[in-house]
XYZ file of C-alpha atoms in Angstrom:
191
model
C -0.017 -0.027 0.094
C 2.864 2.568 0.744
C 4.612 1.569 -2.373
C 1.059 2.443 -4.362
C 0.741 5.816 -2.323
C 4.448 6.716 -3.156
C 4.449 5.760 -6.429
C 7.073 2.819 -5.434
C 5.119 -0.229 -6.058
C 8.284 -1.888 -7.337
C 10.416 -1.248 -4.480
C 7.747 -1.750 -1.989
C 7.300 -5.142 -3.509
C 11.444 -5.870 -3.624
C 11.301 -4.971 0.240
C 8.149 -6.963 1.104
C 9.626 -10.160 -0.974
C 12.775 -9.477 1.271
C 10.636 -9.511 4.746
C 8.796 -12.513 3.889
C 12.160 -14.719 2.314
C 13.288 -13.844 6.010
C 10.183 -14.594 7.707
C 9.486 -17.728 5.538
C 13.733 -19.226 6.497
C 13.172 -18.132 10.386
C 10.165 -20.082 10.298
C 11.542 -22.981 8.473
C 14.416 -23.814 10.815
C 12.800 -23.027 13.686
C 10.251 -25.911 12.604
C 13.081 -28.273 13.006
C 13.863 -27.951 16.489
C 12.065 -30.173 18.579
C 10.218 -27.936 21.200
C 11.840 -30.088 24.061
C 15.436 -28.553 22.879
C 13.833 -25.065 22.610
C 15.664 -22.315 24.926
C 13.500 -20.764 27.589
C 13.614 -17.250 27.644
C 13.085 -14.476 29.859
C 12.566 -10.968 28.330
C 13.537 -8.374 30.772
C 12.979 -4.828 30.899
C 13.776 -2.041 32.982
C 17.308 -1.271 34.997
C 16.509 -3.926 37.150
C 15.151 -6.354 35.015
C 11.822 -7.058 36.364
C 9.274 -5.627 33.483
C 8.611 -8.662 30.898
C 5.948 -9.420 28.421
C 3.554 -12.223 29.002
C 2.273 -14.346 26.158
C 1.523 -13.238 23.352
C 2.515 -9.462 24.194
C 3.620 -7.738 21.117
C 7.055 -6.966 23.368
C 8.018 -10.859 23.100
C 6.524 -11.538 19.532
C 9.759 -11.958 17.662
C 11.119 -14.094 20.664
C 7.842 -16.464 20.443
C 8.014 -16.222 16.996
C 11.370 -17.794 16.807
C 10.218 -21.054 18.685
C 11.729 -19.898 22.304
C 9.713 -20.494 25.264
C 8.548 -17.351 27.164
C 9.156 -18.390 30.789
C 6.395 -15.826 31.243
C 4.257 -17.016 28.736
C 2.065 -19.262 30.688
C -0.087 -15.745 31.434
C -1.324 -14.065 28.366
C -1.169 -10.375 28.329
C 0.935 -7.062 27.583
C 3.646 -6.100 29.883
C 3.811 -7.146 33.678
C 6.261 -6.487 36.461
C 7.211 -9.702 38.066
C 9.620 -10.320 41.070
C 13.349 -11.561 41.228
C 11.626 -14.805 43.108
C 9.570 -15.702 40.404
C 12.427 -15.169 37.867
C 14.445 -17.458 40.066
C 11.631 -20.255 39.777
C 11.797 -19.786 36.249
C 15.477 -19.921 35.650
C 15.642 -19.167 32.015
C 18.372 -20.182 29.798
C 18.467 -17.210 28.268
C 17.845 -13.407 28.929
C 16.986 -10.715 26.482
C 16.803 -7.460 27.216
C 16.855 -4.140 25.438
C 18.199 -1.973 28.820
C 21.507 -0.982 28.848
C 21.906 -0.525 32.643
C 20.306 -3.912 33.456
C 22.565 -5.217 30.992
C 25.831 -3.844 32.469
C 24.948 -4.757 35.714
C 23.169 -7.912 35.878
C 26.261 -9.887 35.639
C 27.490 -8.531 38.875
C 24.313 -8.388 40.948
C 23.837 -11.535 43.570
C 20.760 -11.421 43.840
C 20.708 -12.621 40.029
C 23.336 -15.090 40.184
C 21.397 -18.056 40.705
C 19.747 -17.427 37.583
C 21.011 -20.021 34.820
C 21.326 -17.435 31.667
C 23.293 -15.278 34.073
C 25.683 -18.297 35.332
C 26.257 -19.311 31.871
C 26.625 -15.739 30.146
C 23.934 -15.755 28.157
C 22.318 -12.550 29.006
C 22.009 -10.531 25.706
C 21.729 -6.735 25.034
C 19.613 -6.264 22.157
C 20.119 -3.795 19.171
C 17.657 -0.883 18.854
C 19.140 1.667 16.392
C 17.347 3.425 14.532
C 14.360 1.402 16.213
C 14.633 -1.897 18.424
C 15.116 -5.276 16.669
C 13.115 -7.032 19.456
C 10.369 -4.921 20.922
C 9.156 -1.536 19.980
C 8.332 -0.283 18.109
C 7.132 -3.176 15.807
C 8.645 -2.139 12.854
C 10.743 -3.344 9.838
C 13.860 -3.738 12.400
C 12.272 -6.762 13.734
C 13.560 -8.544 10.205
C 17.358 -8.275 11.023
C 16.241 -8.971 15.001
C 15.075 -12.082 13.793
C 18.118 -13.325 12.325
C 20.108 -11.475 15.700
C 17.827 -13.626 17.920
C 18.505 -16.941 15.581
C 22.389 -16.537 15.954
C 21.931 -16.213 19.929
C 18.836 -18.867 20.538
C 20.130 -21.720 17.630
C 23.627 -20.517 16.377
C 24.171 -23.620 14.173
C 20.976 -23.171 12.221
C 21.828 -19.643 11.939
C 25.574 -19.048 10.374
C 25.217 -15.948 8.517
C 27.204 -12.944 9.056
C 25.472 -10.451 11.459
C 27.616 -7.729 9.989
C 26.532 -8.507 6.014
C 22.998 -8.774 6.992
C 22.918 -5.666 8.802
C 24.918 -3.812 5.891
C 22.550 -4.882 3.463
C 19.534 -4.270 5.816
C 20.438 -0.600 5.935
C 21.261 -0.173 2.690
C 18.354 -1.498 1.509
C 15.629 -0.124 3.873
C 17.587 3.093 5.097
C 19.490 4.113 2.085
C 22.381 4.294 4.832
C 25.350 1.868 4.753
C 27.040 1.841 8.070
C 30.923 1.015 8.349
C 32.390 -2.025 10.123
C 32.648 -0.186 13.189
C 28.980 1.381 13.312
C 27.352 -2.058 12.618
C 29.608 -3.631 15.452
C 28.233 -0.983 18.141
C 24.427 -1.663 16.660
C 25.094 -5.265 17.444
C 26.472 -4.437 20.895
C 23.368 -2.745 21.806
C 25.055 0.630 21.865
C 24.194 2.497 18.551
């Protein structure tokens, strides 16, 4: 529709095809992973990491799409605040966050030390430039976010080079090709 409104139908179709291809590829790869081998993931928001997305929340849509078990997914809803005790009970294998403060401090916080994801060094700060790759807003940046999540959740199934994927994505969708240092900053969640 946007392509028709702007007179750029062919370009819009090309971008839609790219998105469809990524979605189809990710869905097919994840489908090969048995349910019992899918990682248990906690999505941590806020500087304390205690805000999370419940099952079906738009905030965890990409995580759930990638077949991960959302440990907070037993209840359907939007965002919720949970207790650290609840996170300890869930004991996720992977933590995804968009909060730089939480990411920087969780590894040295003794109250989080018993969580498997923290012990194993599996706390990942999501890229977010120019928009979030995992969470808000629900936009086209979720496309490279699927590749990013794939590499975290199923590294053997997603061998692609994220630097090359990022370079292509930014050039194609934003008409800007970042250099390697800029891409490294984005992939580190620092921008």
